[in-house]
Amino acid sequence: MSKKKKIEPLTGEELLQKVKELENLSKEEKAKACGYYTVTKNGIERVNMMKFLNALIDAEGIELDSTAHANGRGGRSASYRISVQSNGNLLIGSAYTKQMGLKPGDEFEITLGRKHIRLKQLDEDGELEDVEVAS
């Protein structure tokens, strides 16, 4: 009895390119052409649409699941709105600094506008990088 070689499904940029090439086919035909199908014991081909669609979502870089925090606990997600605290402080919060990849000790220059605050991040060479915080 000869075994058929299992076709490895396409992922990433290869998957996106193949789907663009097959734009005139149905989604089931695209999934099959990209390797998202199995053959049953009876020789029937079954298209794995969920795996195909999830692979497309991953290839596009779309994040549907909430990302787990490094410490494993839940917490608030970034709402992109903050309020001045009763003591006058304006706290940005770790959700934003983590998203930007900021580390303890990173330095900023603060510029105040009429209705905005602009932070300019200093890089390792002491040069400024624009990072707008609030408008």
PDB file of C-alpha atoms in Angstrom:
ATOM      1  CA  MET A   1       0.000   0.000   0.000  1.00  0.00           C
ATOM      2  CA  SER A   2       1.575   3.300  -1.038  1.00  0.00           C
ATOM      3  CA  LYS A   3       1.165   6.376   1.111  1.00  0.00           C
ATOM      4  CA  LYS A   4       0.502   9.703  -0.523  1.00  0.00           C
ATOM      5  CA  LYS A   5       2.999  12.389   0.361  1.00  0.00           C
ATOM      6  CA  LYS A   6       1.330  14.874   2.713  1.00  0.00           C
ATOM      7  CA  ILE A   7       1.171  18.323   1.155  1.00  0.00           C
ATOM      8  CA  GLU A   8       2.420  21.039   3.520  1.00  0.00           C
ATOM      9  CA  PRO A   9      -0.075  23.940   3.619  1.00  0.00           C
ATOM     10  CA  LEU A  10       1.221  27.343   2.575  1.00  0.00           C
ATOM     11  CA  THR A  11       1.677  30.026   5.225  1.00  0.00           C
ATOM     12  CA  GLY A  12       2.736  33.644   5.498  1.00  0.00           C
ATOM     13  CA  GLU A  13       3.701  35.581   2.385  1.00  0.00           C
ATOM     14  CA  GLU A  14       3.571  32.434   0.195  1.00  0.00           C
ATOM     15  CA  LEU A  15      -0.069  31.925   1.174  1.00  0.00           C
ATOM     16  CA  LEU A  16      -1.014  35.544   0.479  1.00  0.00           C
ATOM     17  CA  GLN A  17       0.698  35.465  -2.919  1.00  0.00           C
ATOM     18  CA  LYS A  18      -1.001  32.195  -3.934  1.00  0.00           C
ATOM     19  CA  VAL A  19      -4.442  33.505  -2.892  1.00  0.00           C
ATOM     20  CA  LYS A  20      -3.880  36.624  -5.030  1.00  0.00           C
ATOM     21  CA  GLU A  21      -2.913  34.441  -7.989  1.00  0.00           C
ATOM     22  CA  LEU A  22      -6.103  32.399  -7.572  1.00  0.00           C
ATOM     23  CA  GLU A  23      -8.473  35.355  -7.235  1.00  0.00           C
ATOM     24  CA  ASN A  24     -10.948  33.914  -9.775  1.00  0.00           C
ATOM     25  CA  LEU A  25     -11.496  30.679  -7.766  1.00  0.00           C
ATOM     26  CA  SER A  26     -13.946  30.052  -4.922  1.00  0.00           C
ATOM     27  CA  LYS A  27     -12.634  30.171  -1.362  1.00  0.00           C
ATOM     28  CA  GLU A  28     -12.869  26.365  -1.104  1.00  0.00           C
ATOM     29  CA  GLU A  29     -10.817  25.940  -4.283  1.00  0.00           C
ATOM     30  CA  LYS A  30      -8.252  28.445  -2.993  1.00  0.00           C
ATOM     31  CA  ALA A  31      -7.992  26.589   0.318  1.00  0.00           C
ATOM     32  CA  LYS A  32      -7.465  23.277  -1.463  1.00  0.00           C
ATOM     33  CA  ALA A  33      -4.868  24.745  -3.861  1.00  0.00           C
ATOM     34  CA  CYS A  34      -2.962  26.138  -0.869  1.00  0.00           C
ATOM     35  CA  GLY A  35      -2.843  22.707   0.791  1.00  0.00           C
ATOM     36  CA  TYR A  36      -5.664  23.094   3.326  1.00  0.00           C
ATOM     37  CA  TYR A  37      -7.393  19.758   2.792  1.00  0.00           C
ATOM     38  CA  THR A  38      -7.218  16.172   3.996  1.00  0.00           C
ATOM     39  CA  VAL A  39      -8.099  12.882   2.344  1.00  0.00           C
ATOM     40  CA  THR A  40     -10.318  10.526   4.338  1.00  0.00           C
ATOM     41  CA  LYS A  41      -9.882   6.744   4.511  1.00  0.00           C
ATOM     42  CA  ASN A  42     -12.488   6.473   1.760  1.00  0.00           C
ATOM     43  CA  GLY A  43     -10.480   8.765  -0.505  1.00  0.00           C
ATOM     44  CA  ILE A  44     -12.764  11.764  -0.072  1.00  0.00           C
ATOM     45  CA  GLU A  45     -11.053  15.154  -0.019  1.00  0.00           C
ATOM     46  CA  ARG A  46     -12.205  17.495   2.759  1.00  0.00           C
ATOM     47  CA  VAL A  47     -11.300  21.175   2.713  1.00  0.00           C
ATOM     48  CA  ASN A  48     -10.155  22.623   6.075  1.00  0.00           C
ATOM     49  CA  MET A  49     -11.685  26.087   5.763  1.00  0.00           C
ATOM     50  CA  MET A  50     -11.090  27.118   9.382  1.00  0.00           C
ATOM     51  CA  LYS A  51      -7.376  26.319   9.179  1.00  0.00           C
ATOM     52  CA  PHE A  52      -7.179  28.139   5.852  1.00  0.00           C
ATOM     53  CA  LEU A  53      -8.961  31.254   7.120  1.00  0.00           C
ATOM     54  CA  ASN A  54      -6.915  31.295  10.342  1.00  0.00           C
ATOM     55  CA  ALA A  55      -3.711  31.006   8.299  1.00  0.00           C
ATOM     56  CA  LEU A  56      -4.851  33.973   6.162  1.00  0.00           C
ATOM     57  CA  ILE A  57      -5.556  36.025   9.280  1.00  0.00           C
ATOM     58  CA  ASP A  58      -2.110  35.171  10.676  1.00  0.00           C
ATOM     59  CA  ALA A  59      -0.428  35.933   7.346  1.00  0.00           C
ATOM     60  CA  GLU A  60      -2.068  39.366   7.276  1.00  0.00           C
ATOM     61  CA  GLY A  61      -0.781  40.011  10.803  1.00  0.00           C
ATOM     62  CA  ILE A  62      -4.231  40.534  12.282  1.00  0.00           C
ATOM     63  CA  GLU A  63      -4.371  39.860  16.026  1.00  0.00           C
ATOM     64  CA  LEU A  64      -7.831  38.620  17.030  1.00  0.00           C
ATOM     65  CA  ASP A  65      -6.957  37.064  20.377  1.00  0.00           C
ATOM     66  CA  SER A  66      -6.069  39.323  23.257  1.00  0.00           C
ATOM     67  CA  THR A  67      -2.357  39.100  23.927  1.00  0.00           C
ATOM     68  CA  ALA A  68      -1.370  37.537  27.225  1.00  0.00           C
ATOM     69  CA  HIS A  69       0.506  39.796  29.586  1.00  0.00           C
ATOM     70  CA  ALA A  70       4.070  38.857  30.492  1.00  0.00           C
ATOM     71  CA  ASN A  71       3.103  38.177  34.099  1.00  0.00           C
ATOM     72  CA  GLY A  72       0.153  35.992  33.064  1.00  0.00           C
ATOM     73  CA  ARG A  73      -2.468  38.205  34.684  1.00  0.00           C
ATOM     74  CA  GLY A  74      -5.274  39.996  32.925  1.00  0.00           C
ATOM     75  CA  GLY A  75      -5.737  43.701  33.147  1.00  0.00           C
ATOM     76  CA  ARG A  76      -7.051  46.625  31.245  1.00  0.00           C
ATOM     77  CA  SER A  77      -6.461  46.946  27.569  1.00  0.00           C
ATOM     78  CA  ALA A  78      -5.209  50.219  26.140  1.00  0.00           C
ATOM     79  CA  SER A  79      -8.137  52.579  25.522  1.00  0.00           C
ATOM     80  CA  TYR A  80      -6.002  55.444  24.178  1.00  0.00           C
ATOM     81  CA  ARG A  81      -7.654  57.842  26.616  1.00  0.00           C
ATOM     82  CA  ILE A  82      -6.277  59.065  29.922  1.00  0.00           C
ATOM     83  CA  SER A  83      -7.390  61.572  32.554  1.00  0.00           C
ATOM     84  CA  VAL A  84      -5.436  63.936  34.728  1.00  0.00           C
ATOM     85  CA  GLN A  85      -5.296  62.452  38.231  1.00  0.00           C
ATOM     86  CA  SER A  86      -6.394  64.344  41.360  1.00  0.00           C
ATOM     87  CA  ASN A  87      -2.753  65.113  42.193  1.00  0.00           C
ATOM     88  CA  GLY A  88      -2.221  66.680  38.758  1.00  0.00           C
ATOM     89  CA  ASN A  89      -0.234  63.759  37.309  1.00  0.00           C
ATOM     90  CA  LEU A  90      -0.871  62.414  33.850  1.00  0.00           C
ATOM     91  CA  LEU A  91      -0.112  58.692  33.927  1.00  0.00           C
ATOM     92  CA  ILE A  92       0.384  57.005  30.571  1.00  0.00           C
ATOM     93  CA  GLY A  93       0.461  53.397  31.799  1.00  0.00           C
ATOM     94  CA  SER A  94       2.360  50.236  31.001  1.00  0.00           C
ATOM     95  CA  ALA A  95       0.019  49.068  28.225  1.00  0.00           C
ATOM     96  CA  TYR A  96       1.287  51.909  26.046  1.00  0.00           C
ATOM     97  CA  THR A  97       4.941  51.687  27.006  1.00  0.00           C
ATOM     98  CA  LYS A  98       4.950  47.927  26.356  1.00  0.00           C
ATOM     99  CA  GLN A  99       3.256  48.439  22.983  1.00  0.00           C
ATOM    100  CA  MET A 100       5.977  50.923  22.019  1.00  0.00           C
ATOM    101  CA  GLY A 101       8.769  48.726  23.355  1.00  0.00           C
ATOM    102  CA  LEU A 102       9.936  51.332  25.874  1.00  0.00           C
ATOM    103  CA  LYS A 103      12.343  50.326  28.623  1.00  0.00           C
ATOM    104  CA  PRO A 104      13.074  51.793  32.054  1.00  0.00           C
ATOM    105  CA  GLY A 105      15.453  54.694  31.629  1.00  0.00           C
ATOM    106  CA  ASP A 106      14.249  55.717  28.142  1.00  0.00           C
ATOM    107  CA  GLU A 107      14.286  59.529  28.018  1.00  0.00           C
ATOM    108  CA  PHE A 108      11.937  62.027  26.391  1.00  0.00           C
ATOM    109  CA  GLU A 109      11.801  65.742  25.744  1.00  0.00           C
ATOM    110  CA  ILE A 110       8.382  67.251  26.527  1.00  0.00           C
ATOM    111  CA  THR A 111       6.936  69.982  24.298  1.00  0.00           C
ATOM    112  CA  LEU A 112       3.642  71.623  25.239  1.00  0.00           C
ATOM    113  CA  GLY A 113       1.301  72.853  22.544  1.00  0.00           C
ATOM    114  CA  ARG A 114      -1.973  74.679  22.859  1.00  0.00           C
ATOM    115  CA  LYS A 115      -4.063  71.510  23.109  1.00  0.00           C
ATOM    116  CA  HIS A 116      -1.506  68.739  22.929  1.00  0.00           C
ATOM    117  CA  ILE A 117       1.558  67.292  24.591  1.00  0.00           C
ATOM    118  CA  ARG A 118       4.357  65.972  22.409  1.00  0.00           C
ATOM    119  CA  LEU A 119       7.012  63.605  23.663  1.00  0.00           C
ATOM    120  CA  LYS A 120      10.193  63.330  21.647  1.00  0.00           C
ATOM    121  CA  GLN A 121      12.137  60.201  22.497  1.00  0.00           C
ATOM    122  CA  LEU A 122      15.885  60.501  22.793  1.00  0.00           C
ATOM    123  CA  ASP A 123      17.652  57.594  21.143  1.00  0.00           C
ATOM    124  CA  GLU A 124      20.989  56.137  22.254  1.00  0.00           C
ATOM    125  CA  ASP A 125      22.880  58.843  20.351  1.00  0.00           C
ATOM    126  CA  GLY A 126      20.956  61.664  22.045  1.00  0.00           C
ATOM    127  CA  GLU A 127      18.982  62.379  18.851  1.00  0.00           C
ATOM    128  CA  LEU A 128      15.265  63.113  19.049  1.00  0.00           C
ATOM    129  CA  GLU A 129      12.505  60.844  17.723  1.00  0.00           C
ATOM    130  CA  ASP A 130       8.883  62.086  17.549  1.00  0.00           C
ATOM    131  CA  VAL A 131       6.418  60.159  19.710  1.00  0.00           C
ATOM    132  CA  GLU A 132       3.115  62.050  19.939  1.00  0.00           C
ATOM    133  CA  VAL A 133       1.182  61.234  23.067  1.00  0.00           C
ATOM    134  CA  ALA A 134      -2.025  63.278  23.134  1.00  0.00           C
ATOM    135  CA  SER A 135      -3.835  65.663  20.831  1.00  0.00           C
TER     136      SER A 135
END
